[in-house]
Tab-separated table of C-alpha atoms and ligand atoms in Angstrom:
chain	number	residue	atom	x	y	z
L	30	MET	CA	93.784	35.880	-59.351
L	31	LYS	CA	91.285	36.609	-62.133
L	32	SER	CA	92.144	35.844	-65.768
L	33	PHE	CA	93.067	39.367	-66.872
L	34	GLU	CA	95.126	39.890	-63.693
L	35	ALA	CA	97.096	36.777	-64.643
L	36	VAL	CA	97.926	38.156	-68.109
L	37	LYS	CA	98.916	41.491	-66.519
L	38	HIS	CA	101.206	39.617	-64.142
L	39	TYR	CA	103.101	37.968	-67.038
L	40	PHE	CA	103.043	41.217	-69.025
L	41	ASN	CA	104.574	43.188	-66.144
L	42	ARG	CA	107.315	40.635	-65.607
L	43	ALA	CA	108.398	41.045	-69.239
L	44	ALA	CA	107.814	44.827	-69.135
L	45	ASP	CA	110.226	45.046	-66.176
L	46	LYS	CA	112.914	43.379	-68.296
L	47	LEU	CA	112.141	45.768	-71.154
L	48	GLU	CA	112.158	48.722	-68.702
L	49	LEU	CA	108.807	49.969	-69.977
L	50	THR	CA	107.357	53.085	-68.322
L	51	GLU	CA	104.106	52.873	-66.331
L	52	ASN	CA	102.298	55.008	-68.921
L	53	MET	CA	103.375	52.741	-71.760
L	54	ARG	CA	102.256	49.672	-69.787
L	55	THR	CA	98.815	51.188	-69.244
L	56	LEU	CA	98.540	52.106	-72.921
L	57	LEU	CA	99.476	48.620	-74.129
L	58	LEU	CA	97.294	46.799	-71.609
L	59	THR	CA	94.081	48.813	-71.998
L	60	PRO	CA	91.686	47.315	-74.566
L	61	LYS	CA	90.652	49.665	-77.375
L	62	ARG	CA	87.002	48.650	-77.197
L	63	GLU	CA	84.783	46.260	-75.233
L	64	VAL	CA	81.324	45.392	-76.504
L	65	GLN	CA	78.627	43.588	-74.523
L	66	VAL	CA	75.356	42.728	-76.230
L	67	GLN	CA	72.077	40.996	-75.547
L	68	VAL	CA	71.537	37.784	-77.543
L	69	ALA	CA	67.858	36.900	-77.200
L	70	ILE	CA	66.590	33.800	-79.022
L	71	GLU	CA	63.660	31.464	-79.108
L	72	MET	CA	64.624	27.903	-78.134
L	73	ASP	CA	63.256	24.873	-80.009
L	74	ASN	CA	60.636	24.363	-77.279
L	75	GLY	CA	59.320	27.915	-77.744
L	76	GLU	CA	60.956	29.324	-74.584
L	77	LEU	CA	62.661	32.717	-74.696
L	78	ARG	CA	66.343	32.696	-73.692
L	79	THR	CA	68.471	35.808	-73.145
L	80	LEU	CA	72.245	35.376	-73.323
L	81	ILE	CA	75.091	37.907	-73.092
L	82	GLY	CA	77.679	38.137	-75.881
L	83	TYR	CA	81.072	39.837	-75.626
L	84	ARG	CA	83.666	41.085	-78.090
L	85	VAL	CA	86.833	42.660	-76.740
L	86	GLN	CA	89.110	44.400	-79.236
L	87	HIS	CA	92.416	44.769	-77.507
L	88	ASP	CA	94.948	46.256	-79.923
L	89	ASN	CA	95.277	47.064	-83.638
L	90	SER	CA	98.665	48.730	-83.880
L	91	ARG	CA	100.083	45.877	-86.046
L	92	GLY	CA	96.976	45.150	-88.151
L	93	PRO	CA	93.296	44.220	-87.954
L	94	MET	CA	92.300	42.597	-84.687
L	95	LYS	CA	92.014	38.837	-84.686
L	96	GLY	CA	90.662	36.330	-82.231
L	97	GLY	CA	88.355	33.395	-81.663
L	98	LEU	CA	84.803	33.153	-80.519
L	99	ARG	CA	84.243	30.963	-77.445
L	100	PHE	CA	80.885	29.433	-76.556
L	101	HIS	CA	81.258	27.981	-73.068
L	102	HIS	CA	79.222	28.306	-69.889
L	103	GLU	CA	82.155	29.831	-67.954
L	104	VAL	CA	82.705	32.758	-70.366
L	105	ASP	CA	82.646	36.226	-68.772
L	106	LEU	CA	83.984	39.665	-69.670
L	107	ASP	CA	87.170	39.274	-67.630
L	108	GLU	CA	88.040	36.018	-69.378
L	109	VAL	CA	87.327	37.435	-72.844
L	110	ARG	CA	89.436	40.497	-72.015
L	111	SER	CA	92.358	38.325	-70.961
L	112	LEU	CA	92.098	36.144	-74.087
L	113	ALA	CA	91.920	39.238	-76.336
L	114	SER	CA	95.109	40.537	-74.779
L	115	LEU	CA	96.835	37.156	-75.234
L	116	MET	CA	95.926	37.346	-78.944
L	117	THR	CA	97.760	40.665	-79.256
L	118	TRP	CA	100.989	39.182	-77.888
L	119	LYS	CA	100.505	35.913	-79.801
L	120	THR	CA	100.103	37.498	-83.243
L	121	ALA	CA	103.161	39.643	-82.487
L	122	VAL	CA	105.268	36.648	-81.341
L	123	VAL	CA	104.672	34.855	-84.654
L	124	ASN	CA	104.984	38.185	-86.474
L	125	ILE	CA	101.790	38.103	-88.526
L	126	PRO	CA	100.115	41.446	-89.346
L	127	TYR	CA	97.305	41.354	-86.802
L	128	GLY	CA	96.290	42.761	-83.457
L	129	GLY	CA	94.274	40.921	-80.827
L	130	ALA	CA	90.586	40.406	-80.047
L	131	LYS	CA	88.313	37.735	-78.570
L	132	GLY	CA	84.616	37.085	-78.248
L	133	GLY	CA	82.353	34.779	-76.378
L	134	ILE	CA	78.934	33.836	-75.151
L	135	ALA	CA	78.240	32.157	-71.809
L	136	VAL	CA	76.306	29.125	-72.974
L	137	ASP	CA	76.653	25.352	-72.708
L	138	VAL	CA	76.718	24.202	-76.346
L	139	SER	CA	76.283	20.548	-75.364
L	140	LYS	CA	72.717	21.431	-74.338
L	141	LEU	CA	71.849	23.184	-77.640
L	142	SER	CA	70.417	21.777	-80.848
L	143	THR	CA	72.177	22.703	-84.095
L	144	ARG	CA	69.294	25.043	-84.981
L	145	GLU	CA	69.577	26.792	-81.594
L	146	LEU	CA	73.347	27.159	-82.022
L	147	GLU	CA	72.795	28.687	-85.450
L	148	ARG	CA	70.150	31.132	-84.148
L	149	ILE	CA	72.467	32.238	-81.306
L	150	THR	CA	75.372	32.748	-83.730
L	151	ARG	CA	73.335	34.756	-86.241
L	152	LYS	CA	71.743	36.893	-83.506
L	153	PHE	CA	75.159	37.654	-82.049
L	154	ILE	CA	76.397	38.783	-85.474
L	155	ASP	CA	73.251	40.943	-85.873
L	156	GLU	CA	74.379	42.747	-82.727
L	157	ILE	CA	78.104	43.156	-83.521
L	158	HIS	CA	78.304	43.247	-87.345
L	159	ASP	CA	79.152	46.945	-87.353
L	160	VAL	CA	82.237	46.586	-85.156
L	161	ILE	CA	83.810	43.578	-86.908
L	162	GLY	CA	85.015	43.361	-90.519
L	163	PRO	CA	87.835	42.035	-92.731
L	164	ASP	CA	89.885	45.202	-92.149
L	165	THR	CA	89.001	45.724	-88.497
L	166	ASP	CA	88.333	42.549	-86.521
L	167	ILE	CA	88.179	38.986	-87.847
L	168	PRO	CA	86.672	36.219	-85.651
L	169	ALA	CA	87.721	32.529	-85.746
L	170	PRO	CA	86.822	29.291	-83.919
L	171	ASP	CA	87.614	28.613	-80.274
L	172	MET	CA	86.084	26.331	-77.650
L	173	GLY	CA	82.520	25.430	-78.498
L	174	THR	CA	82.611	26.852	-82.034
L	175	ASN	CA	83.710	25.212	-85.276
L	176	ALA	CA	83.879	25.601	-89.062
L	177	GLU	CA	80.096	25.408	-89.422
L	178	VAL	CA	79.632	28.285	-86.978
L	179	MET	CA	82.182	30.296	-88.981
L	180	ALA	CA	80.160	29.676	-92.180
L	181	TRP	CA	77.037	31.081	-90.462
L	182	ILE	CA	79.056	34.110	-89.322
L	183	MET	CA	80.215	34.806	-92.888
L	184	ASN	CA	76.717	34.366	-94.268
L	185	GLN	CA	75.119	36.640	-91.654
L	186	HIS	CA	77.766	39.359	-91.928
L	187	ASN	CA	77.532	39.320	-95.734
L	188	LYS	CA	73.800	40.065	-95.497
L	189	TYR	CA	74.680	43.466	-94.042
L	190	HIS	CA	77.949	44.275	-95.800
L	191	GLY	CA	78.039	42.282	-99.058
L	192	PHE	CA	80.122	39.271	-100.060
L	193	ASN	CA	83.463	39.112	-98.291
L	194	PRO	CA	84.798	35.750	-97.099
L	195	GLY	CA	87.681	37.488	-95.263
L	196	ILE	CA	85.271	38.530	-92.483
L	197	VAL	CA	85.967	35.305	-90.578
L	198	THR	CA	88.498	32.447	-90.680
L	199	GLY	CA	88.302	28.761	-89.848
L	200	LYS	CA	85.515	28.326	-92.413
L	201	PRO	CA	84.783	24.922	-94.003
L	202	VAL	CA	87.202	24.138	-96.856
L	203	GLU	CA	84.216	23.866	-99.227
L	204	HIS	CA	83.108	27.348	-98.181
L	205	TYR	CA	86.131	29.654	-98.635
L	206	GLY	CA	88.172	27.910	-95.931
L	207	ILE	CA	91.737	26.647	-96.299
L	208	PRO	CA	92.982	23.055	-96.066
L	209	GLY	CA	94.897	22.525	-92.871
L	210	ARG	CA	93.120	25.174	-90.747
L	211	GLU	CA	91.267	22.664	-88.635
L	212	GLU	CA	94.419	20.748	-87.708
L	213	ALA	CA	96.603	23.867	-87.511
L	214	THR	CA	96.590	24.598	-83.782
L	215	GLY	CA	97.147	20.950	-82.790
L	216	ARG	CA	99.735	20.483	-85.517
L	217	GLY	CA	101.512	23.655	-84.404
L	218	VAL	CA	101.533	22.333	-80.826
L	219	GLY	CA	103.108	19.134	-82.183
L	220	ILE	CA	105.748	20.938	-84.267
L	221	LEU	CA	106.778	23.165	-81.370
L	222	THR	CA	106.758	20.264	-78.907
L	223	LEU	CA	109.216	18.326	-81.084
L	224	LYS	CA	111.454	21.396	-81.346
L	225	THR	CA	111.443	21.819	-77.571
L	226	LEU	CA	112.092	18.113	-76.955
L	227	GLY	CA	115.010	18.296	-79.379
L	228	ARG	CA	116.464	21.333	-77.617
L	229	LEU	CA	116.143	19.568	-74.256
L	230	GLY	CA	117.775	16.400	-75.594
L	231	HIS	CA	114.657	14.182	-75.231
L	232	LYS	CA	113.871	11.611	-77.897
L	233	PRO	CA	110.168	11.346	-78.926
L	234	LYS	CA	110.237	7.582	-78.498
L	235	ASN	CA	111.192	7.987	-74.838
L	236	THR	CA	108.494	10.582	-74.246
L	237	ARG	CA	105.226	9.638	-72.562
L	238	VAL	CA	102.511	12.228	-73.113
L	239	ALA	CA	99.265	13.080	-71.289
L	240	ILE	CA	96.838	15.411	-73.062
L	241	GLN	CA	93.873	17.068	-71.365
L	242	GLY	CA	91.088	17.885	-73.856
L	243	PHE	CA	90.324	15.852	-76.966
L	244	GLY	CA	88.620	18.531	-79.046
L	245	ASN	CA	90.052	20.266	-82.068
L	246	VAL	CA	93.436	21.112	-80.532
L	247	GLY	CA	93.991	18.115	-78.245
L	248	SER	CA	93.023	15.472	-80.793
L	249	HIS	CA	95.202	16.880	-83.598
L	250	ALA	CA	98.152	17.321	-81.220
L	251	ALA	CA	97.709	13.706	-80.038
L	252	LYS	CA	97.633	12.388	-83.606
L	253	PHE	CA	100.681	14.406	-84.668
L	254	LEU	CA	102.753	13.370	-81.645
L	255	GLN	CA	101.832	9.711	-81.968
L	256	GLU	CA	102.865	9.801	-85.631
L	257	ALA	CA	106.153	11.405	-84.470
L	258	ASP	CA	106.802	8.345	-82.240
L	259	CYS	CA	105.789	9.763	-78.857
L	260	SER	CA	103.771	7.473	-76.604
L	261	VAL	CA	100.438	9.176	-75.851
L	262	VAL	CA	99.423	7.398	-72.647
L	263	ALA	CA	96.428	9.531	-71.641
L	264	ILE	CA	93.765	11.705	-73.229
L	265	SER	CA	90.617	13.242	-71.777
L	266	ASP	CA	87.542	15.292	-72.398
L	267	ILE	CA	84.722	16.576	-70.244
L	268	SER	CA	83.672	12.948	-69.587
L	269	GLY	CA	87.017	12.186	-67.856
L	270	GLY	CA	90.432	10.736	-68.681
L	271	TYR	CA	91.453	7.548	-70.538
L	272	TYR	CA	94.804	5.987	-69.682
L	273	SER	CA	96.944	3.149	-70.989
L	274	LYS	CA	100.460	2.607	-69.668
L	275	GLU	CA	101.494	1.049	-72.994
L	276	GLY	CA	100.179	3.999	-75.037
L	277	LEU	CA	96.787	4.626	-76.611
L	278	ASP	CA	95.772	4.062	-80.208
L	279	ILE	CA	94.859	7.667	-81.072
L	280	LEU	CA	93.267	6.837	-84.439
L	281	ASP	CA	91.007	4.352	-82.679
L	282	ALA	CA	90.075	6.934	-80.001
L	283	LEU	CA	89.363	9.506	-82.743
L	284	LYS	CA	87.167	7.053	-84.588
L	285	TYR	CA	85.279	6.370	-81.371
L	286	ALA	CA	84.804	10.068	-80.551
L	287	ASN	CA	83.687	10.913	-84.095
L	288	ALA	CA	81.046	8.200	-83.979
L	289	ASN	CA	79.970	9.284	-80.469
L	290	ASN	CA	79.072	12.957	-80.960
L	291	ARG	CA	82.736	13.959	-80.461
L	292	SER	CA	82.777	12.492	-76.952
L	293	LEU	CA	85.068	9.847	-75.428
L	294	GLU	CA	82.374	8.894	-72.918
L	295	GLY	CA	82.262	5.091	-72.625
L	296	TYR	CA	85.619	4.540	-74.411
L	297	SER	CA	86.607	1.143	-73.061
L	298	ALA	CA	89.981	0.511	-74.726
L	299	ALA	CA	91.693	2.334	-71.840
L	300	LYS	CA	91.397	2.722	-68.070
L	301	HIS	CA	89.035	5.491	-66.965
L	302	ILE	CA	90.676	8.117	-64.754
L	303	SER	CA	89.673	11.658	-63.734
L	304	ASN	CA	90.865	14.858	-65.409
L	305	GLU	CA	92.667	15.729	-62.162
L	306	GLN	CA	94.519	12.384	-62.173
L	307	LEU	CA	95.556	12.913	-65.785
L	308	LEU	CA	97.416	16.098	-64.882
L	309	GLU	CA	99.422	14.272	-62.224
L	310	LEU	CA	100.419	11.172	-64.228
L	311	ASP	CA	103.988	9.927	-64.375
L	312	VAL	CA	104.821	11.296	-67.839
L	313	GLU	CA	107.581	13.364	-69.407
L	314	LEU	CA	105.203	15.715	-71.249
L	315	LEU	CA	101.878	17.237	-70.216
L	316	ILE	CA	99.672	19.105	-72.688
L	317	PRO	CA	96.675	20.919	-71.231
L	318	ALA	CA	94.411	21.456	-74.273
L	319	ALA	CA	91.033	22.269	-72.731
L	320	LEU	CA	90.238	24.983	-70.206
L	321	GLY	CA	92.216	27.784	-68.590
L	322	GLY	CA	93.357	27.700	-64.946
L	323	VAL	CA	93.549	23.909	-64.539
L	324	ILE	CA	97.058	23.887	-63.027
L	325	THR	CA	97.046	25.681	-59.691
L	326	SER	CA	99.340	26.062	-56.695
L	327	GLU	CA	97.358	23.197	-55.142
L	328	ASN	CA	98.071	20.530	-57.808
L	329	ALA	CA	101.361	21.923	-59.207
L	330	PRO	CA	103.540	20.174	-56.577
L	331	ARG	CA	102.107	16.808	-57.691
L	332	ILE	CA	102.771	17.323	-61.407
L	333	LYS	CA	105.514	14.984	-62.584
L	334	ALA	CA	105.996	16.101	-66.206
L	335	SER	CA	109.273	17.939	-66.862
L	336	LEU	CA	107.814	19.715	-69.912
L	337	ILE	CA	104.380	21.360	-70.142
L	338	VAL	CA	103.147	22.645	-73.488
L	339	GLU	CA	100.254	25.087	-73.134
L	340	ALA	CA	97.945	24.127	-75.985
L	341	ALA	CA	95.013	25.718	-74.139
L	342	ASN	CA	95.039	29.408	-73.361
L	343	ALA	CA	96.197	30.216	-69.812
L	344	PRO	CA	95.971	26.674	-68.373
L	345	ILE	CA	98.525	27.454	-65.629
L	346	ARG	CA	97.794	29.965	-62.862
L	347	PRO	CA	100.685	32.402	-62.193
L	348	ASP	CA	101.443	31.040	-58.702
L	349	ALA	CA	101.619	27.516	-60.150
L	350	ASP	CA	103.806	28.841	-62.981
L	351	ASP	CA	106.278	30.114	-60.356
L	352	LEU	CA	106.264	26.823	-58.441
L	353	LEU	CA	106.842	24.764	-61.587
L	354	THR	CA	109.503	27.071	-63.029
L	355	ASP	CA	111.392	27.058	-59.701
L	356	ARG	CA	111.393	23.247	-59.861
L	357	GLY	CA	112.967	23.390	-63.321
L	358	VAL	CA	109.865	22.378	-65.275
L	359	ILE	CA	110.037	23.841	-68.793
L	360	ILE	CA	106.809	25.522	-69.922
L	361	LEU	CA	106.175	26.333	-73.567
L	362	PRO	CA	103.737	29.261	-73.206
L	363	ASP	CA	100.344	29.541	-74.902
L	364	ILE	CA	101.229	32.688	-76.862
L	365	LEU	CA	103.744	30.614	-78.791
L	366	ALA	CA	102.540	27.010	-78.368
L	367	ASN	CA	99.025	27.437	-79.762
L	368	ALA	CA	99.786	30.120	-82.377
L	369	GLY	CA	99.474	27.634	-85.265
L	370	GLY	CA	95.739	28.276	-85.576
L	371	VAL	CA	95.951	32.020	-85.984
L	372	THR	CA	98.886	31.580	-88.370
L	373	VAL	CA	96.868	29.423	-90.785
L	374	SER	CA	93.907	31.769	-90.239
L	375	TYR	CA	96.178	34.482	-91.578
L	376	PHE	CA	96.856	32.393	-94.724
L	377	GLU	CA	93.110	31.863	-95.134
L	378	TRP	CA	92.310	35.566	-94.745
L	379	ALA	CA	95.086	36.696	-97.113
L	380	GLN	CA	93.933	34.198	-99.738
L	381	ASN	CA	90.251	35.099	-99.348
L	382	ARG	CA	91.215	38.654	-100.191
L	383	GLN	CA	93.027	37.544	-103.344
L	384	PHE	CA	90.621	34.745	-104.412
L	385	TYR	CA	93.585	32.390	-104.479
L	386	HIS	CA	94.518	29.384	-102.399
L	387	TRP	CA	97.310	27.055	-101.372
L	388	GLY	CA	97.127	23.267	-101.113
L	389	LEU	CA	97.671	21.389	-97.846
L	390	ASP	CA	101.396	20.734	-98.383
L	391	ARG	CA	102.140	24.419	-98.879
L	392	VAL	CA	100.022	25.401	-95.847
L	393	ARG	CA	101.894	22.909	-93.645
L	394	GLN	CA	105.265	24.034	-94.962
L	395	GLU	CA	104.573	27.750	-94.381
L	396	LEU	CA	103.114	27.024	-90.940
L	397	GLU	CA	106.262	25.189	-89.918
L	398	HIS	CA	108.400	28.004	-91.305
L	399	ILE	CA	106.621	30.720	-89.273
L	400	LEU	CA	106.431	28.725	-86.039
L	401	SER	CA	110.071	27.647	-86.281
L	402	ALA	CA	111.235	31.234	-86.719
L	403	ALA	CA	109.186	32.352	-83.683
L	404	PHE	CA	110.481	29.423	-81.614
L	405	GLU	CA	114.101	30.282	-82.418
L	406	GLU	CA	113.584	33.937	-81.472
L	407	VAL	CA	111.876	33.090	-78.173
L	408	TRP	CA	114.468	30.450	-77.314
L	409	ALA	CA	117.359	32.820	-78.046
L	410	LEU	CA	115.796	35.651	-75.989
L	411	SER	CA	115.241	33.343	-73.044
L	412	ARG	CA	118.922	32.307	-73.100
L	413	GLU	CA	120.169	35.852	-73.633
L	414	HIS	CA	118.186	37.306	-70.705
L	415	ASP	CA	118.145	34.169	-68.556
L	416	VAL	CA	114.335	34.216	-68.338
L	417	SER	CA	111.613	31.622	-68.818
L	418	LEU	CA	110.235	30.901	-72.285
L	419	ARG	CA	107.026	32.671	-71.205
L	420	THR	CA	108.797	35.876	-70.211
L	421	ALA	CA	110.864	35.733	-73.407
L	422	ALA	CA	107.731	35.311	-75.547
L	423	PHE	CA	106.043	38.242	-73.792
L	424	MET	CA	109.184	40.353	-74.255
L	425	LEU	CA	109.177	39.608	-77.996
L	426	GLY	CA	105.440	40.299	-78.378
L	427	ILE	CA	105.403	43.439	-76.253
L	428	SER	CA	108.431	44.962	-77.956
L	429	ARG	CA	106.870	44.453	-81.420
L	430	VAL	CA	103.508	45.912	-80.375
L	431	GLY	CA	105.163	48.766	-78.464
L	432	ARG	CA	107.334	49.703	-81.425
L	433	ALA	CA	104.363	49.671	-83.855
L	434	THR	CA	102.336	51.785	-81.413
L	435	VAL	CA	105.051	54.408	-81.140
L	436	LEU	CA	105.770	54.447	-84.889
L	437	GLY	CA	102.051	54.840	-85.654
L	438	GLY	CA	101.855	57.899	-83.405
L	439	ILE	CA	100.160	57.765	-80.054
L	440	THR	CA	98.233	61.054	-79.822
X	530	LIG	P1	87.034	22.200	-78.443
X	530	LIG	O1	85.721	22.740	-78.000
X	530	LIG	O2	87.190	21.639	-79.800
X	530	LIG	O3	87.540	21.074	-77.407
X	530	LIG	C1	87.606	21.287	-76.027
X	530	LIG	C2	87.899	19.960	-75.356
X	530	LIG	O4	88.035	20.187	-73.948
X	530	LIG	C3	86.784	18.925	-75.512
X	530	LIG	O5	87.348	17.645	-75.634
X	530	LIG	C4	86.018	19.062	-74.193
X	530	LIG	O6	85.287	17.899	-73.842
X	530	LIG	C5	87.171	19.302	-73.250
X	530	LIG	N1	86.741	19.912	-71.988
X	530	LIG	C6	85.813	20.880	-71.772
X	530	LIG	N2	85.682	21.116	-70.475
X	530	LIG	C7	86.555	20.281	-69.837
X	530	LIG	C8	86.889	20.044	-68.504
X	530	LIG	N3	86.270	20.702	-67.507
X	530	LIG	N4	87.858	19.124	-68.235
X	530	LIG	C9	88.468	18.448	-69.222
X	530	LIG	N5	88.189	18.630	-70.526
X	530	LIG	C10	87.235	19.522	-70.816
X	530	LIG	O7	88.069	23.404	-78.175
X	530	LIG	P2	89.485	23.625	-78.858
X	530	LIG	O8	89.280	24.485	-80.051
X	530	LIG	O9	90.198	22.337	-78.964
X	530	LIG	O10	90.195	24.544	-77.761
X	530	LIG	C11	90.883	24.006	-76.635
X	530	LIG	C12	91.784	25.068	-76.036
X	530	LIG	O11	92.719	25.497	-77.031
X	530	LIG	C13	91.091	26.328	-75.548
X	530	LIG	O12	91.766	26.807	-74.410
X	530	LIG	C14	91.280	27.288	-76.701
X	530	LIG	O13	91.237	28.650	-76.286
X	530	LIG	C15	92.661	26.912	-77.155
X	530	LIG	N6	92.941	27.312	-78.548
X	530	LIG	C16	92.198	26.850	-79.581
X	530	LIG	C17	92.524	27.227	-80.884
X	530	LIG	C18	91.782	26.687	-82.076
X	530	LIG	O14	92.232	26.930	-83.206
X	530	LIG	N7	90.715	25.924	-81.916
X	530	LIG	C19	93.591	28.112	-81.110
X	530	LIG	C20	94.338	28.562	-80.025
X	530	LIG	C21	94.004	28.149	-78.746
């Protein structure tokens, strides 16, 4: 099943519960606009390279469209379309005034110099600057992009449209960003994980955790959960997994990765395992925080965790989701679990527009407030309708977007 088909599958399951008509389903699922552009650049060695960039704007019935920019060699239009749609439901679940969008370029950033990355980013903005904007569509970081890339986006967009830091979020704090944005998605994953553990009657100190992906989201989630007394026994990145039965020292692993071009390659304080082995470890909690589609019907039967928190977008294939749910595994779905990033992006955008800003304590407090409210609503809906947390989250998101669409007038 392709990525967008998977989102449709979850959407339809919730739409059945909401008794949505076929016409309404088609309206809510169809993206408003899909843009595909040529990104041609000169590489450092003088070679010409032609890449393809995408921006999918899915829905704007609740506000300007919002979504990250992914630079990864597996990016294609179908994936970007599915991620744009997930953003629509995610912003609605946490009830912030945005729609959904996503962008991406199929490129392996690990093989680019900083200058090449900057040229690709600026060229992409040259091609799409007219269709994005602080009132229409606001990009943010995702896999392969970071605060520095966001600063280039702001700078390039401002060349065409004048100074406006609200064009993009996830910017460096020194450059119109907000404290706490970088940690926000991982921190949000941590906050929601503790809430779920509490609801399930698990104590953090008895919870062994395996986390796939040690980038922005995975590393901040690992740090937060270790500080909350969980035992993080395994972490991983593209170089493989690192396991210690007694629990890893996450600060030490972070220090190592920071000094090693953000890679865990060669980290010797733990046993080296594969990314596949990490998913199947004997742990209570599994957090996929890297790529989509890593849990399939093939490996799902071997997964031992009783709770899976989807820090990555769409890490579980629908057939695996069914197998795990039937076995009683609780899954905290991506459209709630990783919504911390877009929530703090919203704070950043609102403050950019008012030339005002909050300190870190206030950002953390408001983040917790918004995520907790969304968690309670999703939890209550899942109990009320006897559905999974995923179906409940989709029901909440779809009903908010559907209502705004109807109230705004469809034709
Ligand atoms: P990142 O680029 O900072 O980190 C990605 C991590 O995954 C790295 O450690 C990388 O080595 C690892 N990785 C890449 N390919 C892998 C593979 N084949 N096997 C194992 N590990 C691999 O990205 P990120 O921002 O941390 O995003 C991770 C996930 O979280 C993505 O699915 C993204 O869509 C989602 N997400 C991110 C944010 C955000 O604010 N950054 C918000 C919501 C959702």
